Amino acid sequence: MHERVLGIDVGGTTVKWVVLDALTTTVLVRGAVPTAADPHAVAADLAALVVRAEYLADDVAGGDARIGAIGVGVPGHVDRRTGVVRFLPNVPGGWPGFPLAGTLRAATGRPVTVLNDARAFCQAEWRLGAARGHDDVLFLTLGTGVGGGVVSGGRLLTGPDDRLGEIGHLVYDRRGPACGCGHRGCLETFASATAIARAAGRATAEDAFLAPGDLDARMAVATAGRAIGETVASLCAVLPAGLLVVGGGVAAGLPRLRPYIEIALAERRDFIGVVDVVAAGLGPDAGAVGAALAALDVRDSTTTDGGGRELDQASA
């Protein structure tokens, strides 16, 4: 019987999770729970989730295979070596300095890998989804915030604290709204679900996408699409990419956003070449699947337990 791995995607309001078959990478079971109000409560919920997910996977797939590793994607900066959260602007509570990997490992006895949620999304879409087979790709996740990632030369770029790829915090218009990162006018303040809803005067971004006849909604969507297109075009001048993969909750509105994105990209086509814009292929599972894949990647290598101690994860 194949070992299983749990992938978790911690969002500002919802925690999504999947259990993968470690050999086939097939999703056996999936679910979601509300995000708790502080890091200790979140960690406690995740520890309880391990038991529940194990039981549900056994019920659906049969057998009594153990979850052998856990991957957690979070919407901020983390120390990949220790699993300590550095910066988490869109999740409630005091997260900076919280040892998420160590806390969860102590509670579950399983090896834990923590990474940025957007990079988890990139892992999943590049290896199993819309970007499979491509060597140069830009990724955007549009939700409560805007995340991103870069595959260049067939390699997913990460960098210190898993920060490389923070496309949402590139400044699009410094006269724009204040951003959770401490600056003004980041792409996130124009293209996130929160930004689109606010600009449209609607409760949600989905409401804006469903109101094409409303001038404010139409302008909010056009502004978001234009901001995405111009930002990606500038990135492609430095990191040539022939594909842009768009995921996250706002990606359901991609048919409305795409024309404005493509117009902005076309204006730079002579310099950056053709960039195809596609929707993510794995839907809302992508972040959790990517976190599970990251856990599988380090399962048989030496890493740390979130407290700085090295572990041989093959025997942990």
Tab-separated table of C-alpha atoms in Angstrom:
chain	number	residue	atom	x	y	z
A	1	MET	CA	0.000	0.000	0.000
A	2	HIS	CA	1.349	3.417	-0.950
A	3	GLU	CA	2.282	6.009	1.634
A	4	ARG	CA	0.214	9.183	1.690
A	5	VAL	CA	1.124	12.834	2.084
A	6	LEU	CA	-0.987	15.733	3.333
A	7	GLY	CA	-0.843	19.069	1.519
A	8	ILE	CA	-2.279	22.159	3.220
A	9	ASP	CA	-2.946	25.617	1.759
A	10	VAL	CA	-3.438	28.245	4.489
A	11	GLY	CA	-5.426	31.229	3.218
A	12	GLY	CA	-6.657	34.420	4.832
A	13	THR	CA	-10.128	32.960	5.424
A	14	THR	CA	-9.944	29.260	4.465
A	15	VAL	CA	-7.537	26.354	4.899
A	16	LYS	CA	-7.732	23.928	1.953
A	17	TRP	CA	-6.180	20.468	2.119
A	18	VAL	CA	-5.638	17.331	0.058
A	19	VAL	CA	-4.235	13.868	0.686
A	20	LEU	CA	-2.076	12.538	-2.154
A	21	ASP	CA	-0.989	9.018	-2.925
A	22	ALA	CA	2.789	9.386	-2.608
A	23	LEU	CA	3.522	7.165	-5.615
A	24	THR	CA	0.881	8.225	-8.142
A	25	THR	CA	0.302	11.814	-6.854
A	26	THR	CA	-3.425	11.133	-7.191
A	27	VAL	CA	-5.672	13.219	-4.916
A	28	LEU	CA	-7.449	10.734	-2.640
A	29	VAL	CA	-9.525	13.164	-0.602
A	30	ARG	CA	-9.859	16.920	-0.178
A	31	GLY	CA	-11.504	19.386	2.169
A	32	ALA	CA	-11.532	22.876	3.662
A	33	VAL	CA	-11.923	24.482	7.092
A	34	PRO	CA	-12.069	28.140	8.234
A	35	THR	CA	-8.751	29.792	9.109
A	36	ALA	CA	-8.412	30.282	12.870
A	37	ALA	CA	-7.693	33.646	14.471
A	38	ASP	CA	-4.041	33.208	15.535
A	39	PRO	CA	-1.027	31.029	14.685
A	40	HIS	CA	-1.323	28.734	17.710
A	41	ALA	CA	-4.977	28.033	16.908
A	42	VAL	CA	-4.125	27.456	13.240
A	43	ALA	CA	-1.367	24.994	14.198
A	44	ALA	CA	-3.759	23.157	16.536
A	45	ASP	CA	-6.353	22.924	13.767
A	46	LEU	CA	-3.745	21.578	11.337
A	47	ALA	CA	-2.608	18.950	13.836
A	48	ALA	CA	-6.205	17.800	14.309
A	49	LEU	CA	-6.633	17.792	10.552
A	50	VAL	CA	-3.910	15.149	10.156
A	51	VAL	CA	-5.989	12.609	12.089
A	52	ARG	CA	-9.187	13.534	10.267
A	53	ALA	CA	-7.548	13.457	6.825
A	54	GLU	CA	-5.979	10.070	7.564
A	55	TYR	CA	-9.371	8.660	8.536
A	56	LEU	CA	-11.144	10.118	5.484
A	57	ALA	CA	-8.442	8.856	3.106
A	58	ASP	CA	-8.766	5.363	4.579
A	59	ASP	CA	-12.538	5.538	4.184
A	60	VAL	CA	-12.374	6.679	0.545
A	61	ALA	CA	-9.323	4.789	-0.743
A	62	GLY	CA	-9.337	1.804	1.589
A	63	GLY	CA	-6.604	0.407	3.786
A	64	ASP	CA	-4.930	2.121	6.711
A	65	ALA	CA	-1.917	3.824	5.118
A	66	ARG	CA	-0.278	6.448	7.307
A	67	ILE	CA	0.241	10.050	6.264
A	68	GLY	CA	4.023	10.075	6.129
A	69	ALA	CA	4.727	13.766	5.518
A	70	ILE	CA	3.013	17.147	5.652
A	71	GLY	CA	3.470	20.168	3.396
A	72	VAL	CA	2.041	23.572	4.320
A	73	GLY	CA	1.768	26.582	2.009
A	74	VAL	CA	1.343	29.998	3.656
A	75	PRO	CA	0.736	33.404	2.008
A	76	GLY	CA	3.957	35.085	3.067
A	77	HIS	CA	7.677	34.691	3.649
A	78	VAL	CA	9.097	31.655	5.421
A	79	ASP	CA	12.525	30.317	6.269
A	80	ARG	CA	12.504	27.120	4.224
A	81	ARG	CA	15.320	25.629	6.303
A	82	THR	CA	13.618	26.019	9.698
A	83	GLY	CA	9.940	26.385	8.816
A	84	VAL	CA	9.691	29.673	10.744
A	85	VAL	CA	7.215	32.219	9.366
A	86	ARG	CA	8.802	35.620	8.675
A	87	PHE	CA	5.964	37.735	7.244
A	88	LEU	CA	2.290	36.909	6.740
A	89	PRO	CA	0.246	40.051	5.972
A	90	ASN	CA	-3.129	38.579	4.990
A	91	VAL	CA	-3.694	36.023	7.767
A	92	PRO	CA	-4.984	37.061	11.239
A	93	GLY	CA	-2.697	36.971	14.260
A	94	GLY	CA	0.932	37.628	15.139
A	95	TRP	CA	2.775	35.335	12.741
A	96	PRO	CA	6.323	36.776	12.411
A	97	GLY	CA	8.756	34.413	14.132
A	98	PHE	CA	6.214	31.629	14.638
A	99	PRO	CA	7.851	28.154	14.242
A	100	LEU	CA	5.040	26.569	12.240
A	101	ALA	CA	6.965	23.506	11.067
A	102	GLY	CA	8.365	22.748	14.519
A	103	THR	CA	5.020	23.241	16.246
A	104	LEU	CA	3.196	20.998	13.804
A	105	ARG	CA	5.908	18.357	13.871
A	106	ALA	CA	5.869	18.244	17.666
A	107	ALA	CA	2.094	17.783	17.628
A	108	THR	CA	1.955	15.112	14.910
A	109	GLY	CA	5.309	13.319	14.862
A	110	ARG	CA	5.477	13.763	11.077
A	111	PRO	CA	8.098	15.594	8.981
A	112	VAL	CA	6.762	19.020	7.997
A	113	THR	CA	7.734	21.281	5.100
A	114	VAL	CA	6.567	24.915	5.032
A	115	LEU	CA	6.750	27.106	1.927
A	116	ASN	CA	5.152	30.125	0.322
A	117	ASP	CA	1.679	29.297	-0.979
A	118	ALA	CA	2.250	30.854	-4.390
A	119	ARG	CA	5.393	28.787	-4.885
A	120	ALA	CA	3.349	25.733	-3.896
A	121	PHE	CA	0.823	26.688	-6.581
A	122	CYS	CA	3.667	27.016	-9.091
A	123	GLN	CA	5.036	23.579	-8.193
A	124	ALA	CA	1.672	21.966	-8.808
A	125	GLU	CA	0.839	23.738	-12.057
A	126	TRP	CA	4.345	23.305	-13.468
A	127	ARG	CA	4.621	19.611	-12.668
A	128	LEU	CA	1.023	18.438	-13.023
A	129	GLY	CA	-1.070	21.273	-14.448
A	130	ALA	CA	-1.282	23.982	-17.103
A	131	ALA	CA	2.484	24.635	-17.307
A	132	ARG	CA	3.576	21.011	-17.574
A	133	GLY	CA	6.330	20.675	-20.174
A	134	HIS	CA	7.184	24.410	-20.224
A	135	ASP	CA	10.584	25.728	-19.137
A	136	ASP	CA	9.882	29.485	-18.897
A	137	VAL	CA	6.650	30.441	-17.159
A	138	LEU	CA	5.202	33.218	-15.015
A	139	PHE	CA	2.481	32.384	-12.490
A	140	LEU	CA	-0.091	34.568	-10.748
A	141	THR	CA	-2.452	33.608	-7.940
A	142	LEU	CA	-5.286	36.080	-7.518
A	143	GLY	CA	-7.161	35.842	-4.239
A	144	THR	CA	-7.233	37.818	-0.986
A	145	GLY	CA	-3.770	38.904	-2.088
A	146	VAL	CA	-1.747	38.433	-5.273
A	147	GLY	CA	1.037	35.864	-5.286
A	148	GLY	CA	3.265	34.648	-8.045
A	149	GLY	CA	6.234	32.660	-9.141
A	150	VAL	CA	8.788	32.173	-11.880
A	151	VAL	CA	10.034	29.098	-13.690
A	152	SER	CA	13.120	30.029	-15.701
A	153	GLY	CA	15.269	27.625	-17.656
A	154	GLY	CA	13.296	24.688	-16.311
A	155	ARG	CA	13.810	25.632	-12.658
A	156	LEU	CA	11.389	27.092	-10.112
A	157	LEU	CA	13.092	30.120	-8.571
A	158	THR	CA	12.723	30.654	-4.807
A	159	GLY	CA	15.429	32.745	-3.131
A	160	PRO	CA	15.915	33.725	0.542
A	161	ASP	CA	12.827	33.280	2.744
A	162	ASP	CA	11.020	31.898	-0.327
A	163	ARG	CA	10.481	35.496	-1.510
A	164	LEU	CA	11.480	35.284	-5.158
A	165	GLY	CA	8.347	35.561	-7.274
A	166	GLU	CA	6.405	38.128	-5.216
A	167	ILE	CA	4.849	39.606	-8.345
A	168	GLY	CA	1.907	40.975	-6.367
A	169	HIS	CA	4.227	43.371	-4.550
A	170	LEU	CA	5.758	44.950	-7.614
A	171	VAL	CA	4.675	48.599	-7.609
A	172	TYR	CA	2.237	49.280	-10.437
A	173	ASP	CA	1.281	52.849	-9.461
A	174	ARG	CA	2.918	54.440	-6.421
A	175	ARG	CA	-0.064	56.801	-6.122
A	176	GLY	CA	-2.319	53.792	-5.588
A	177	PRO	CA	-3.854	52.380	-2.394
A	178	ALA	CA	-1.829	51.319	0.635
A	179	CYS	CA	-0.752	47.667	0.553
A	180	GLY	CA	-0.433	45.206	3.424
A	181	CYS	CA	3.303	44.963	2.721
A	182	GLY	CA	3.767	48.583	3.857
A	183	HIS	CA	4.071	50.226	0.442
A	184	ARG	CA	1.553	51.827	-1.896
A	185	GLY	CA	0.284	50.920	-5.337
A	186	CYS	CA	1.459	47.299	-5.512
A	187	LEU	CA	-0.184	45.104	-8.138
A	188	GLU	CA	-2.081	43.454	-5.271
A	189	THR	CA	-3.903	46.730	-4.556
A	190	PHE	CA	-5.356	46.685	-8.077
A	191	ALA	CA	-5.798	43.010	-8.975
A	192	SER	CA	-6.657	41.089	-5.797
A	193	ALA	CA	-10.209	39.998	-5.041
A	194	THR	CA	-10.364	42.636	-2.318
A	195	ALA	CA	-9.149	45.379	-4.660
A	196	ILE	CA	-11.559	44.496	-7.469
A	197	ALA	CA	-14.532	44.343	-5.095
A	198	ARG	CA	-13.595	47.665	-3.483
A	199	ALA	CA	-13.109	49.461	-6.796
A	200	ALA	CA	-16.384	48.070	-8.140
A	201	GLY	CA	-18.341	48.951	-5.013
A	202	ARG	CA	-19.400	45.315	-4.703
A	203	ALA	CA	-19.290	42.777	-1.898
A	204	THR	CA	-17.034	40.390	-3.840
A	205	ALA	CA	-14.924	40.285	-6.987
A	206	GLU	CA	-17.310	37.654	-8.336
A	207	ASP	CA	-20.132	40.210	-8.105
A	208	ALA	CA	-18.039	42.590	-10.210
A	209	PHE	CA	-17.417	39.933	-12.864
A	210	LEU	CA	-21.148	39.207	-13.013
A	211	ALA	CA	-22.074	42.867	-13.595
A	212	PRO	CA	-20.570	43.769	-16.995
A	213	GLY	CA	-23.242	46.415	-17.547
A	214	ASP	CA	-22.232	48.355	-14.430
A	215	LEU	CA	-19.680	51.086	-15.179
A	216	ASP	CA	-17.830	50.833	-11.849
A	217	ALA	CA	-17.598	47.046	-12.121
A	218	ARG	CA	-16.404	47.243	-15.707
A	219	MET	CA	-13.744	49.824	-14.805
A	220	ALA	CA	-12.544	47.750	-11.840
A	221	VAL	CA	-12.111	44.673	-14.033
A	222	ALA	CA	-10.418	46.674	-16.792
A	223	THR	CA	-8.020	48.301	-14.322
A	224	ALA	CA	-7.128	44.949	-12.765
A	225	GLY	CA	-6.544	43.320	-16.148
A	226	ARG	CA	-4.482	46.229	-17.385
A	227	ALA	CA	-2.378	46.229	-14.211
A	228	ILE	CA	-1.686	42.510	-14.580
A	229	GLY	CA	-0.786	42.819	-18.256
A	230	GLU	CA	1.567	45.769	-17.838
A	231	THR	CA	3.296	44.214	-14.824
A	232	VAL	CA	3.788	40.887	-16.603
A	233	ALA	CA	5.057	42.671	-19.724
A	234	SER	CA	7.695	44.449	-17.645
A	235	LEU	CA	8.696	41.163	-16.017
A	236	CYS	CA	9.061	39.512	-19.411
A	237	ALA	CA	11.656	42.124	-20.346
A	238	VAL	CA	13.852	40.640	-17.602
A	239	LEU	CA	12.624	37.039	-17.396
A	240	PRO	CA	11.414	36.008	-20.861
A	241	ALA	CA	8.398	33.724	-20.596
A	242	GLY	CA	6.008	32.450	-23.211
A	243	LEU	CA	3.260	31.479	-20.777
A	244	LEU	CA	1.321	33.158	-17.963
A	245	VAL	CA	-0.697	30.813	-15.733
A	246	VAL	CA	-3.423	32.494	-13.666
A	247	GLY	CA	-4.996	30.776	-10.662
A	248	GLY	CA	-6.632	31.546	-7.336
A	249	GLY	CA	-10.175	32.535	-6.474
A	250	VAL	CA	-10.269	35.474	-8.879
A	251	ALA	CA	-9.184	33.224	-11.758
A	252	ALA	CA	-12.839	32.301	-12.257
A	253	GLY	CA	-13.137	35.790	-13.732
A	254	LEU	CA	-10.247	35.268	-16.161
A	255	PRO	CA	-12.549	35.402	-19.229
A	256	ARG	CA	-13.400	38.975	-18.196
A	257	LEU	CA	-9.812	39.905	-17.284
A	258	ARG	CA	-8.037	38.236	-20.206
A	259	PRO	CA	-8.854	40.811	-22.937
A	260	TYR	CA	-7.301	43.623	-20.885
A	261	ILE	CA	-4.279	41.499	-19.950
A	262	GLU	CA	-3.713	40.552	-23.582
A	263	ILE	CA	-4.036	44.142	-24.837
A	264	ALA	CA	-1.278	45.260	-22.461
A	265	LEU	CA	0.935	42.326	-23.457
A	266	ALA	CA	0.338	42.947	-27.162
A	267	GLU	CA	1.594	46.522	-26.797
A	268	ARG	CA	5.028	45.104	-25.864
A	269	ARG	CA	4.963	42.111	-28.212
A	270	ASP	CA	7.747	43.368	-30.478
A	271	PHE	CA	10.094	43.360	-27.507
A	272	ILE	CA	8.869	40.516	-25.264
A	273	GLY	CA	7.371	38.173	-27.859
A	274	VAL	CA	4.072	36.328	-27.557
A	275	VAL	CA	2.873	35.453	-24.049
A	276	ASP	CA	-0.067	33.057	-23.842
A	277	VAL	CA	-2.492	33.598	-20.952
A	278	VAL	CA	-4.105	30.429	-19.568
A	279	ALA	CA	-6.123	29.422	-16.523
A	280	ALA	CA	-4.606	27.107	-13.934
A	281	GLY	CA	-5.378	23.487	-14.650
A	282	LEU	CA	-5.729	22.134	-11.113
A	283	GLY	CA	-8.389	24.539	-9.874
A	284	PRO	CA	-8.657	25.280	-6.143
A	285	ASP	CA	-6.548	22.200	-5.270
A	286	ALA	CA	-3.361	23.639	-6.777
A	287	GLY	CA	-1.876	25.232	-3.651
A	288	ALA	CA	-2.491	22.201	-1.452
A	289	VAL	CA	-1.251	19.806	-4.145
A	290	GLY	CA	1.930	21.874	-4.517
A	291	ALA	CA	2.506	21.811	-0.760
A	292	ALA	CA	2.149	18.025	-0.821
A	293	LEU	CA	4.624	17.778	-3.704
A	294	ALA	CA	7.108	19.911	-1.755
A	295	ALA	CA	6.768	17.553	1.208
A	296	LEU	CA	7.416	14.594	-1.084
A	297	ASP	CA	10.504	16.308	-2.504
A	298	VAL	CA	12.154	16.572	0.906
A	299	ARG	CA	10.773	13.373	2.394
A	300	ASP	CA	13.908	11.379	1.585
A	301	SER	CA	16.420	14.188	2.089
A	302	THR	CA	17.877	15.941	5.107
A	303	THR	CA	15.896	18.948	6.324
A	304	THR	CA	15.001	20.483	9.676
A	305	ASP	CA	12.109	20.059	12.044
A	306	GLY	CA	11.257	23.758	12.268
A	307	GLY	CA	13.448	24.239	15.310
A	308	GLY	CA	16.789	24.128	13.548
A	309	ARG	CA	17.594	20.443	14.171
A	310	GLU	CA	18.493	18.339	11.159
A	311	LEU	CA	16.437	15.253	10.419
A	312	ASP	CA	16.801	12.343	8.069
A	313	GLN	CA	13.237	12.450	6.810
A	314	ALA	CA	13.485	9.003	5.284
A	315	SER	CA	13.633	7.571	8.789
A	316	ALA	CA	11.737	10.234	10.745
